[in-house]
Coordinates of C-alpha atoms in Angstrom, one line a residue:
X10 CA 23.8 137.3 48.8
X11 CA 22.8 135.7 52.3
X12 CA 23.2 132.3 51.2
X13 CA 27.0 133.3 50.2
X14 CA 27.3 134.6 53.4
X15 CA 26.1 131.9 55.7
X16 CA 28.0 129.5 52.9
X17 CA 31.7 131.9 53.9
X18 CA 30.5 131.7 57.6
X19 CA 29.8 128.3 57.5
X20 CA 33.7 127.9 55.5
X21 CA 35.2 129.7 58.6
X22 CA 33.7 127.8 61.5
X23 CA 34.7 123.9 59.8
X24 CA 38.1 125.5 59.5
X25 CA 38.2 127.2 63.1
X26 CA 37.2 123.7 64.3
X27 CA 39.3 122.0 62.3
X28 CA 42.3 123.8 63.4
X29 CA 41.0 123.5 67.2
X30 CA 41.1 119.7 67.0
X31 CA 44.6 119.7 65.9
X32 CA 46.0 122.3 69.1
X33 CA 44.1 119.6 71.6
X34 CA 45.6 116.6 69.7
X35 CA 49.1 118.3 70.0
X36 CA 48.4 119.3 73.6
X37 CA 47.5 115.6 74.4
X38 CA 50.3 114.4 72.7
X39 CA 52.7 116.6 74.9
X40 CA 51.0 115.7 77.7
X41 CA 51.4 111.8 77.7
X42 CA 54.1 109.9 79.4
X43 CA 56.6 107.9 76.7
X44 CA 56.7 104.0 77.0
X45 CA 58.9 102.6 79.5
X46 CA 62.2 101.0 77.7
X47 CA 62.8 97.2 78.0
X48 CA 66.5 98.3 77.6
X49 CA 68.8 97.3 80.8
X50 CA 71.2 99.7 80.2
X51 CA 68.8 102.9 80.3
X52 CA 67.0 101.9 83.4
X53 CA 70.5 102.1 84.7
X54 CA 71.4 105.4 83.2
X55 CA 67.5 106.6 84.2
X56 CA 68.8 106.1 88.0
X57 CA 71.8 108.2 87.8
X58 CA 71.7 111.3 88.8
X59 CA 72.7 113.7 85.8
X60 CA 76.5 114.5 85.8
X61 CA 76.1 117.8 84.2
X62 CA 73.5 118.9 86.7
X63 CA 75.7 117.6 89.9
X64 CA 78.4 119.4 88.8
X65 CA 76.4 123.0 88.5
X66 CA 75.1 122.3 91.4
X67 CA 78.4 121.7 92.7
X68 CA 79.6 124.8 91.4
X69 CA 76.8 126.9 93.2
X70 CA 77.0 125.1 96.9
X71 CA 80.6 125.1 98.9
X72 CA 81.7 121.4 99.7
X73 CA 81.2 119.8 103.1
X74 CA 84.3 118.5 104.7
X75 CA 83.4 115.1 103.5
X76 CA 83.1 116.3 100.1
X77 CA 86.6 117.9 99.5
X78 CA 88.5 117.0 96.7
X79 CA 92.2 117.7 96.0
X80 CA 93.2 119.4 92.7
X81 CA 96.7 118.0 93.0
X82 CA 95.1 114.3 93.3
X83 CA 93.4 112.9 89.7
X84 CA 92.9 109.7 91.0
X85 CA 89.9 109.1 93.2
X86 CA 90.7 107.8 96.8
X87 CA 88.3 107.1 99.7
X88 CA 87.8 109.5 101.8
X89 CA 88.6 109.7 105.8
X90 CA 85.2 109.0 107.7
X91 CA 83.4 112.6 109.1
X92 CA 83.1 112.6 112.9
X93 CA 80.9 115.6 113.2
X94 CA 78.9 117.8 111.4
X95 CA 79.5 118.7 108.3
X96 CA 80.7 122.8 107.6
X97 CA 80.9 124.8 104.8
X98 CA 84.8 125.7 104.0
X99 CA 86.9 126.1 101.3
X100 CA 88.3 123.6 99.1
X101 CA 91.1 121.7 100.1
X102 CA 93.5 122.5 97.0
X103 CA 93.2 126.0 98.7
X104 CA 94.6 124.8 101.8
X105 CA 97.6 122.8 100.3
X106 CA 100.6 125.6 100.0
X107 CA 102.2 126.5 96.5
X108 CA 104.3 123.9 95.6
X109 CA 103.2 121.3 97.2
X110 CA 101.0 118.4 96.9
X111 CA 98.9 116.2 98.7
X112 CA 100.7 113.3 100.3
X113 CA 99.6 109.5 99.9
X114 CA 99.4 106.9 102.9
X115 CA 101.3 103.4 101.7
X116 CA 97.3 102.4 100.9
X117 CA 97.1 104.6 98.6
X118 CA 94.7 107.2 100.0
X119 CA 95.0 110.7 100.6
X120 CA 97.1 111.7 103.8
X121 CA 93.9 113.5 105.6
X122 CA 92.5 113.2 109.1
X123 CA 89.3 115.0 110.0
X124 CA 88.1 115.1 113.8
X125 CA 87.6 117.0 116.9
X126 CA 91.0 118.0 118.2
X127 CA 90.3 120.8 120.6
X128 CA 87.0 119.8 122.2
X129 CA 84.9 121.9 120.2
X130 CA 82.5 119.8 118.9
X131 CA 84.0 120.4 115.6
X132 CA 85.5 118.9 112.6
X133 CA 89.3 119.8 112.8
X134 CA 91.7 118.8 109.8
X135 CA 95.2 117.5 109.4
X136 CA 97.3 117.0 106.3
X137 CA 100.6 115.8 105.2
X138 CA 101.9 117.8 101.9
X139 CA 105.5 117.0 100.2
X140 CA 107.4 118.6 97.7
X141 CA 106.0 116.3 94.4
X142 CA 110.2 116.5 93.0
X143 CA 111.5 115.3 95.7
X144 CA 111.0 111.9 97.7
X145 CA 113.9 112.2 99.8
X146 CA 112.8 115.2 101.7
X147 CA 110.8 115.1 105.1
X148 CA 107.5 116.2 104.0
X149 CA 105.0 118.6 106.2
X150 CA 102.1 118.5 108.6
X151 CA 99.7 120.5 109.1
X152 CA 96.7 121.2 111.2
X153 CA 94.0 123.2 110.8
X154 CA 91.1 124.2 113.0
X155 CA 87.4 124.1 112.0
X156 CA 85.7 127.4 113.3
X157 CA 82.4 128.7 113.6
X158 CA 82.1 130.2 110.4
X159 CA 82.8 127.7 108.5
X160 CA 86.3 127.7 107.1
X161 CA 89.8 126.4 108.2
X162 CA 92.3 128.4 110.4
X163 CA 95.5 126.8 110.8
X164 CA 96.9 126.2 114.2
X165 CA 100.7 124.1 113.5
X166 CA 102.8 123.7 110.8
X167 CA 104.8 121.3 111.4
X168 CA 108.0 121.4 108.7
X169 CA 109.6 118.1 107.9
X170 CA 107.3 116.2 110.8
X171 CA 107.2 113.3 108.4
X172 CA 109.6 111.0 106.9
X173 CA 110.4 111.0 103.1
X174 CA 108.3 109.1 100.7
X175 CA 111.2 106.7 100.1
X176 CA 112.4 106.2 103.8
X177 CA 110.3 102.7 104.2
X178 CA 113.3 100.5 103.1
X179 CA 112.4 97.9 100.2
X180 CA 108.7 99.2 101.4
X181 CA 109.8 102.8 100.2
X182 CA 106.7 104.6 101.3
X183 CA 106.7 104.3 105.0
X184 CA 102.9 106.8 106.4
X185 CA 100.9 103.8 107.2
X186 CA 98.2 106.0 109.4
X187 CA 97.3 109.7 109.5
X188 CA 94.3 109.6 111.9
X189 CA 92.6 111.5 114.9
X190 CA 91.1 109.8 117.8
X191 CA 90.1 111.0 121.1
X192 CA 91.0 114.3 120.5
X193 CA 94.8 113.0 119.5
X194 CA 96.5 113.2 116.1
X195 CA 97.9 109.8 115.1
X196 CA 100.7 108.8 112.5
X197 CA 102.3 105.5 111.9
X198 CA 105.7 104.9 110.3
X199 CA 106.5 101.4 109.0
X200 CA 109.1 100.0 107.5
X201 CA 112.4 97.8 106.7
X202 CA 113.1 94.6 104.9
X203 CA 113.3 91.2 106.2
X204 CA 113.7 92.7 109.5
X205 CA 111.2 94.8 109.8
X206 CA 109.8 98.2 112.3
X207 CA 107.3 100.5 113.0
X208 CA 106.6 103.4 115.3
X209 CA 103.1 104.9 116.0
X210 CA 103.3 108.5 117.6
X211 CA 100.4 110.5 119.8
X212 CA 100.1 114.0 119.6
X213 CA 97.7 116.7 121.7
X214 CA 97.6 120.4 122.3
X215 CA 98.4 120.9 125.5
X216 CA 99.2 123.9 127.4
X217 CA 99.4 126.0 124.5
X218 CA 101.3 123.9 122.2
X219 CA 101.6 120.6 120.0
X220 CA 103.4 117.7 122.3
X221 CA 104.1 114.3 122.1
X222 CA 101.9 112.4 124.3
X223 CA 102.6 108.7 123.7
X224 CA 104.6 106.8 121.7
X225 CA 104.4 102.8 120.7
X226 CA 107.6 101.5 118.7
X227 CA 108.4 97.7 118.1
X228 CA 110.6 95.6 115.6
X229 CA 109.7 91.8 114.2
X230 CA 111.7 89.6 111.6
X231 CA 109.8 88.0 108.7
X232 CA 111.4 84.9 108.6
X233 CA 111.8 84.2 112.5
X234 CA 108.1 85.2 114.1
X235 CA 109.9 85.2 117.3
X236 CA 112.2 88.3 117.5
X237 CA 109.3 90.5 117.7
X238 CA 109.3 93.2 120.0
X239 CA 107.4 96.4 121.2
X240 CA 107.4 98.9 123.4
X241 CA 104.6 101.2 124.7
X242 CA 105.2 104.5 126.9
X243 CA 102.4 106.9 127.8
X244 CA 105.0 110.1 128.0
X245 CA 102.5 112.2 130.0
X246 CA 103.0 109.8 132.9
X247 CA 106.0 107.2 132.4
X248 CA 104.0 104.2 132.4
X249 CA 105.1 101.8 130.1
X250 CA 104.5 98.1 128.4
X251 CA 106.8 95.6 127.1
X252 CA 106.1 92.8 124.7
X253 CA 108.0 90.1 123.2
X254 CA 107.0 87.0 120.8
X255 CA 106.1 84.3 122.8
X256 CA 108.3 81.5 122.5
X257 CA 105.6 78.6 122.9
X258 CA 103.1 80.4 120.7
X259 CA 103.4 78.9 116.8
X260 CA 102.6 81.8 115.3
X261 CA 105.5 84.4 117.7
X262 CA 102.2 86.3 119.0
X263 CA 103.2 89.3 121.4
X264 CA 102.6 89.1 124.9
X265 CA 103.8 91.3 127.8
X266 CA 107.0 90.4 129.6
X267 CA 107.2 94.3 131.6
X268 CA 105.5 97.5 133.0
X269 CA 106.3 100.0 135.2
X270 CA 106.9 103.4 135.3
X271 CA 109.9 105.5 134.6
X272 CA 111.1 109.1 135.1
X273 CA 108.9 111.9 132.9
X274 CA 110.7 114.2 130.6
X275 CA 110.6 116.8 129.0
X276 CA 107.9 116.6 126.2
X277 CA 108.8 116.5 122.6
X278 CA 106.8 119.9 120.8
X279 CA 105.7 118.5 117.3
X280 CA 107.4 121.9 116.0
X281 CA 110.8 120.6 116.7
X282 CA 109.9 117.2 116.1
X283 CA 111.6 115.3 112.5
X284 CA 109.9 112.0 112.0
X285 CA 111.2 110.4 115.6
X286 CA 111.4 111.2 118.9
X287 CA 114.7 113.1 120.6
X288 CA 116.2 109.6 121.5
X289 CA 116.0 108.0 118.0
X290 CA 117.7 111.0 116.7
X291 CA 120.6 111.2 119.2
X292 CA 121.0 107.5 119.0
X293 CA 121.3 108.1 114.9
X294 CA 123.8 110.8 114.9
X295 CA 126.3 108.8 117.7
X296 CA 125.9 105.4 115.4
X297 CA 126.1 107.8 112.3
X298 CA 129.9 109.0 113.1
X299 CA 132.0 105.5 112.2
X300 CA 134.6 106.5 114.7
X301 CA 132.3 105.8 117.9
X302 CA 131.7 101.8 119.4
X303 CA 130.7 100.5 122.6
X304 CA 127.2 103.1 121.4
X305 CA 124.8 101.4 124.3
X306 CA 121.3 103.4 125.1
X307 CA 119.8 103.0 128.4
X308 CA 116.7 101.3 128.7
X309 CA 115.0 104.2 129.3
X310 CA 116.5 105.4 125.8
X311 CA 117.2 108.9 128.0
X312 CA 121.0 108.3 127.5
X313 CA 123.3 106.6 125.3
X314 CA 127.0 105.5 125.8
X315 CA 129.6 105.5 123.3
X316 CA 133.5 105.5 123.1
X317 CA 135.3 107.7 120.5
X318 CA 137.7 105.2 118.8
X319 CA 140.6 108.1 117.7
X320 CA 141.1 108.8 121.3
X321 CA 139.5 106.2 123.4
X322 CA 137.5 108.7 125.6
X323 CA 134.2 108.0 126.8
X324 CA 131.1 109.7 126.7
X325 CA 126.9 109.8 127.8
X326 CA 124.8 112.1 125.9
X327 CA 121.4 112.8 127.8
X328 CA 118.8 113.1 125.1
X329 CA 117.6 116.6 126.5
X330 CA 121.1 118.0 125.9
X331 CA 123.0 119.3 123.4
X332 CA 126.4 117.6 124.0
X333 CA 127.6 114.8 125.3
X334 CA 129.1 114.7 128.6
X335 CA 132.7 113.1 128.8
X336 CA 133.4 110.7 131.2
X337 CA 136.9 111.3 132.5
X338 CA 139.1 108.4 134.7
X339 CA 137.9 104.9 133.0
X340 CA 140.6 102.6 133.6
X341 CA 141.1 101.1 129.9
X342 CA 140.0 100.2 126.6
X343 CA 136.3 99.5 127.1
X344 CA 134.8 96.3 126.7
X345 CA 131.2 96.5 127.4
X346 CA 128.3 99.3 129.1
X347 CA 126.0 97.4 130.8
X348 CA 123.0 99.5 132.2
X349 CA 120.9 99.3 135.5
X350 CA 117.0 98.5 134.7
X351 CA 115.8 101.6 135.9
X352 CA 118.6 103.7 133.9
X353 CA 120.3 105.0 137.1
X354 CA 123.4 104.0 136.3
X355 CA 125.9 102.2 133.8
X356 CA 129.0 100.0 134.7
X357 CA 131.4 100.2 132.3
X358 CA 133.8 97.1 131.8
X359 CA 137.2 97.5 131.1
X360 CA 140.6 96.3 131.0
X361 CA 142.3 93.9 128.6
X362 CA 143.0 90.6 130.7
X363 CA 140.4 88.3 131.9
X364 CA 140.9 90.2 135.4
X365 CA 138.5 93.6 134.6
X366 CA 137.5 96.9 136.5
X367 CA 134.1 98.0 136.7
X368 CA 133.3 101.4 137.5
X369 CA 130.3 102.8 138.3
X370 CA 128.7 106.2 136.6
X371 CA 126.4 108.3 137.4
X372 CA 124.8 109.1 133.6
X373 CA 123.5 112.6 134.9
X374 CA 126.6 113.6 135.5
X375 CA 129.2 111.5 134.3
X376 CA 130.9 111.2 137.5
X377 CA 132.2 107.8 138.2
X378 CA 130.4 106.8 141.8
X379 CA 132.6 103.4 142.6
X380 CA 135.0 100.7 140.9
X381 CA 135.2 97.3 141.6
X382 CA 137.4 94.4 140.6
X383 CA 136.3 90.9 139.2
X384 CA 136.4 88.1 136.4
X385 CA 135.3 87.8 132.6
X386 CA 133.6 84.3 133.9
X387 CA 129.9 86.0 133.5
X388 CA 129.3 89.7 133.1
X389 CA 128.7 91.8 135.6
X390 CA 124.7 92.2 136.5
X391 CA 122.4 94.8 138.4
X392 CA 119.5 92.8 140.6
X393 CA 116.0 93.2 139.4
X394 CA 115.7 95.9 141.7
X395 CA 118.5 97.8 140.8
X396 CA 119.8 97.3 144.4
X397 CA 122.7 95.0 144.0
X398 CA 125.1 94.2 141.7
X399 CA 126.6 90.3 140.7
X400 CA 129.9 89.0 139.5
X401 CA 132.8 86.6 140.3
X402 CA 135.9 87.0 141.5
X403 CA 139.7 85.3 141.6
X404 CA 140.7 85.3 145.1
X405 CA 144.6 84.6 144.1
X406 CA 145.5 84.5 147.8
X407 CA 144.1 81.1 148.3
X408 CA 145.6 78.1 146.5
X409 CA 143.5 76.3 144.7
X410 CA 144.5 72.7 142.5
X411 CA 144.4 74.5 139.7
X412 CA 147.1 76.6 140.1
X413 CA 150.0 75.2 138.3
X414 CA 147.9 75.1 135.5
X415 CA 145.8 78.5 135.4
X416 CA 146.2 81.7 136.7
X417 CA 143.1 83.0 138.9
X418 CA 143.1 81.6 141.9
X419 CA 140.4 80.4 143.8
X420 CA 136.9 82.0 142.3
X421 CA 134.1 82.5 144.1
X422 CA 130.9 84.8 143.5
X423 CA 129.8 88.3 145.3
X424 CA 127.3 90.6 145.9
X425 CA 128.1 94.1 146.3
X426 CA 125.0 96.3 147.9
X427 CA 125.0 99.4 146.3
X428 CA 123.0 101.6 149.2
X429 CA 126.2 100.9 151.5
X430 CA 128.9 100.1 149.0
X431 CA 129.4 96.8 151.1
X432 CA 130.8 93.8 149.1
X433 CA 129.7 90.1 150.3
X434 CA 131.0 86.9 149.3
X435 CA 127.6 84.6 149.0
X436 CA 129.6 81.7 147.3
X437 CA 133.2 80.9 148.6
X438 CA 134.9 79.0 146.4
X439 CA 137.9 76.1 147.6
X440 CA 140.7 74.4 147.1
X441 CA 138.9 71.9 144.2
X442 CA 136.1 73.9 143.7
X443 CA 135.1 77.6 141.7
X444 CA 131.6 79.0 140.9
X445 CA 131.6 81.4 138.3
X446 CA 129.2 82.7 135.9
X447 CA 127.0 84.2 138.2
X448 CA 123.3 85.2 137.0
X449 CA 119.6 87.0 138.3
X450 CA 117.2 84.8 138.6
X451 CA 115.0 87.4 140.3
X452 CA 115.9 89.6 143.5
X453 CA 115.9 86.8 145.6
X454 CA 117.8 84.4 143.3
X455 CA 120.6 83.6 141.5
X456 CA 122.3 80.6 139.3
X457 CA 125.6 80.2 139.1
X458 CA 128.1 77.6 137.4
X459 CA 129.9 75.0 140.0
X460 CA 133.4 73.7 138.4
X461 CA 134.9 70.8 140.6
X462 CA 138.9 70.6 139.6
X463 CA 141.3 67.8 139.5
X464 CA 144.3 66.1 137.9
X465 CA 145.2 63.3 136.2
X466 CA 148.3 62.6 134.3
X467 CA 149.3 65.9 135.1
X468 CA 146.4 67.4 133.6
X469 CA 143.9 69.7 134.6
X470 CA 140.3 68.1 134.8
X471 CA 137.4 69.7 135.1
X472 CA 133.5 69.2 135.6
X473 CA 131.1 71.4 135.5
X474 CA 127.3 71.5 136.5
X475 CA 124.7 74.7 136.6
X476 CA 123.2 75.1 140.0
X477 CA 120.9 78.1 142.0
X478 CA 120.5 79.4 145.6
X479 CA 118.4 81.9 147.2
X480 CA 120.1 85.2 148.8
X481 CA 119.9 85.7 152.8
X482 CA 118.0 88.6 153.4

């Protein structure tokens, strides 16, 4: 009886142990690392973090501003650089408004600007949105704040800010550049065919509201590097820059040919502003209407003059007004506008003989200030300095060789100061000789053409040469 015991006992413990051995084995087995693969393509896959994990995770955590994505947009496109630190906020799709969709710079990538705008130390937003049936339409801007908590308040929406997907020309898409710099919202427009533009514009909040701050506009040709042209105008305080293609460069490079400073106006709000500045649009809507000519802006690009050809009046439209003024009393059918360099005034040419009237207008208020007579040898000019103005004149009182063959008279060239209203003859012309085609060199300086006159065999002969002389004080 106790040997069958001790023989059950001894039964139970070889199979307690035996089953003790096995737990440990499988607990060792558990416990050791698996060989490394030799396969290239799963050390790669070991180093990636696991999509399905990123993508919970992404689920549970709000995104950063660098880390928004756009529900409208499938295809992936680099994001805009962060400038400061990063918030939680709400997605973008949120921020885009029904029936929109995100708009695309002529790179390709999204139309999103992220930086400080109002000095707050941080990350603002700006976005362009278009209706995705319709490529023809202006398309939107809009700018949001980052605040404190976290999310997105908008401060401007800006309807129809932008030009139309297909407004580039052959280019079709013309938003080169939505950025923000220096606490100013930047967008570039580019654009044409073989000739070819662009137009950056500046915006800040100022004083309560969105204004245009700067603007930087230029044209160039493809297949002639020098006919490019810019100009630069910082509107806050009327300074501006302007380039041209250097003639003896080989390559047309740019280089500055003026600066100065011209009168400040009112400031363009980005509420009312449609993809160009007041000017551009004027200057449109006259050239627009196939029954205006003579359509001349001043340099300034503060006025523009234009005839309407039905009744041959005359007109100046000042940018910062809703009509054009009329400009009653020109003498005849126009022939040219010629504007002073610091857009005081505009001569307008008229008259249908080589023997025109020039009269002088005031563009602020269309009054005509002064007319004078002269030739069509040269057009009349305005000195440098907006002082003086130069042209020739027939003096038919005097005989000159010439006579029984042209009508004229003798011509000689003036100088009329416009301060006094005083004319001066600086070049007399005589009996055998005319200077015409009068010209600034500078204020001090003019060129002219000499024509010497004579006959033979009853014909009129003449010989011209070019020549210059400095003004008397």
């Amino acid at each position: 009886m106790q040997s069958r015991f001790f023989s059950h006992t001894t039964k139970w413990l070889v199979i307690m142990a035996f089953l003790a051995a096995a737990i440990g084995c499988e607990k060792s087995t558990e416990d050791k690392p698996e060989a490394p693969q030799n396969n290239a393509s799963h050390q790669q896959e070991d180093r990636k973090p696991n999509a399905e994990a990123l993508q919970a995770q992404a689920q549970t955590q709000a995104p950063s501003p660098s880390q928004l994505t756009s529900d409208t947009q499938s295809k992936p496109q680099p994001e805009p650089q962060q400038t400061g630190a990063a918030q939680d906020i709400r997605t973008l799709s949120s921020l885009i408004p029904a029936g929109k969709a995100l708009s695309l710079l002529s790179n390709g990538q999204k139309a999103i600007a992220r930086g400080d705008l109002n000095k707050d130390g941080m990350d603002d937003l700006a976005i362009i949105v278009e209706d995705p049936k319709d490529s023809m339409t202006e398309r939107d801007l809009i700018v949001y704040y980052g605040n404190a908590s976290g999310a997105y308040e908008q401060s401007i929406y800006a309807k129809e800010a932008i030009m139309c997907k297909d407004c580039g020309g052959v280019f079709g898409e013309p938003l080169e550049e939505l950025s923000i710099k220096n606490n100013t919202l930047l967008f570039t427009f580019h654009g044409g065919s073989s000739d070819r533009w662009y137009s950056k514009y500046r915006f800040q909040y100022r004083d309560r509201d969105w204004v245009l701050i700067g603007y930087t506009g230029g044209s160039y040709h493809t297949m002639d590097v020098y006919q490019g042209e810019e100009e630069d105008i910082n509107l806050l305080t009327g300074d501006f820059i302007l380039k041209k293609s250097d003639k003896k460069d080989p390559a047309g490079k740019l280089i500055e040919t003026e600066k100065g400073k011209r009168p400040k106006r009112k400031l363009v709000k980005l509420s009312e502003f449609k993809g160009k500045i007041y000017d551009e649009a004027v200057i449109e809507r006259v050239e627009a209407d196939k029954g205006n000519r003579d359509i001349t802006p001043s340099p300034d690009r503060q006025f523009v003059f234009f005839t309407k050809e039905k009744n041959e009046t005359n007109f100046i439209w000042n940018i910062d007004e809703a009509q054009p003024k009329e400009i009653r009393g020109i003498a005849s059918r126009v022939g040219d506008a010629i504007w002073s360099p610091n857009s005081k005034w505009v001569m307008v040419d008229s008259g249908t003989s080589p023997i025109r009237t020039g009269q002088l207008v005031d563009p602020a208020s269309g009054q005509i200030i002064l007319e004078v007579s002269y030739l069509s040898a040269g057009k009349i000019s305005f000195s440098p300095d907006n002082s003086r103005l130069l042209y020739a004149r027939g003096l038919e009182g005097l005989p000159s060789i010439k006579d029984r063959h042209v009508d004229g008279g003798r011509i000689s060239i003036m100088v009329l100061d416009l301060g006094t209203g005083k004319e001066k003859i600086v070049k007399q012309g005589t009996e055998t000789v005319d200077y015409d085609f009068p010209k600034w060199e500078d204020d001090h300086q003019i060129s002219y053409t000499k024509t010497t006159n004579s006959e033979a065999q009853g014909k009129l002969v003449q010989t011209s040469t070019k020549e210059t002389m400095k003004l008397e004080e």
